[in-house]
Steps between C-alpha positions, in 0.01 A plus 500: 500500500182512715286584195661214309423254781138622528448450126630144525273430799195626309583257220463210745131570571358380164754217494388367839132547405552300182686227686225483763227454240704249299584290806137503613369361171783250448447347843127468444573301184681231701286184507361400838258632757654646819189411697512138383874483574447640847208273594621184327340263251249368755336840555137542404392739228322715759817537707703591192246763392485645850878534516513651150246758614702577815819543296325716240571254219134499390511867407555606137864521400489878449362544853781287641752708301353829626509383862856375454623832358312703762654299782840518333496881508445480878790257538267208565611191307221286640486198728666167426234243415688214664682663790231759583755775571565828315704446184723797581608332826597183311699702246681701767584175676650329193638791292807570719626145442475544122667843506779361718553212258487721189734758656768245583453333160560834329814561708631158396411575137681837503809365677531233231386688190666842517861375531436226243340743253779757535777241469325340202479834318854612582643158405276446197563174311733376774442178694356713783243638258404153379468369858281795599271459202478124561389575856245754373357254248487224761325726751235609251434141384483335843150456649467650848339192653774275357774718648319499834472122506869460408601727787278310743653167392855638523494711815212353701486131412865418424698757701233576761630854559198709395128460584285391208184690590348765722614837625704584806461820696444800269839634394463852637367369829791256516745785439340703778501199732869443428589864565316492832625167632821438307370150419551411134277192506178664379679702231685197366182292510312768306777518238516120470127488422535784248804386301355229276169667408673836447768348276237302308294813445794727421698285258273570200505874570878483529521344153277766340675790674841363400401510134357851534811634679725346234292643215480849655871504581599394148300792357654751738856373457478589129431868572756771426517633857621158620787504251573862595521411869731212422717725280534748789647226714201439726540167677309211348289426809398868530396504134295182543326593827469880487449557129380180334286332765340825617384579146374144456280524809168599340433170316642312799268683742209414269567127502575498875170672576304266277677196640423600859132519406531162330659358815189592698271336245736212422542411865189282474691198368794549735276543804312184406820294462648620830169536692585867552211678677478794259233658288568267207413193703194684631385558141543133406297389801229760431472396133457133594228600748330746258552769764442791261549789747843371606619446141374844396665666797834324445514579129410863563764528770766359266383742229526790746854402600592462133362849431703645788812331365436659161467837674835448671655406164359816341639713783840333464488582127451865589786487752738335252394725211314821606395562138241222540295726733430725203322220316 
């Protein structure tokens, strides 16, 4: 298993290098001058040139790329042009909020999708199957920002029971605070702030996972060993959970892993709608300000997390089916 994990880790090195180079060039193709944006339209040409020289923007593009990669190897993502603080400190400040949001969104997606997918496959062509597939189609077709606005109108404007923006105390800190003091206020406040953005972010993943669970279950339920187990008198729920769902896990694990990575990247729209102080909102602000180091650092961090998720998925493959380690 250790050798298998090391091989997968070594595969990430060229992937991250390629992503780093690609992100660097794509961001430098964005129209606009960071120095001009920082100084404003009234700045003189001399001031703009001086700032470009200070920021290293006057150097040839290959020199900028070499310096970027050299600093990246040392863990230095540069200094924010606008905030004048290390990029890594900004990322570490905002990333926990995005991970918290994506984690709860994935829990909501799994709680909804796995039962729906199993029921839809077991009761194929029944009204339960049609309702589940209607939900899946609706979830895939519904824009994230539209769902977010509908929830804000319903639960914040009309019912006034959930906050429409911002973040309460971080969830894990709120849990610790509650355990220490016995006061549920901070925990409930944190959950109230999380519910709408997490549901908005998770509903599309729930729809996709539902369809994948249904498809995988339908394939497994046709296998001979399922009919054999049923013929031996094994209870229906045992057959579904222990035999069918367990053997349908590999494609489900694949889509869950990919969707969790998509939640981190797709949180940009959700964080913007709900003013959630995560890495997605940080990226949007940095792009509008032409703050290249911050955008590069955020994209690379998301890519790193995505790569780690893929590693976890590969390890889970090997746990579910040890034959995969031989590949």
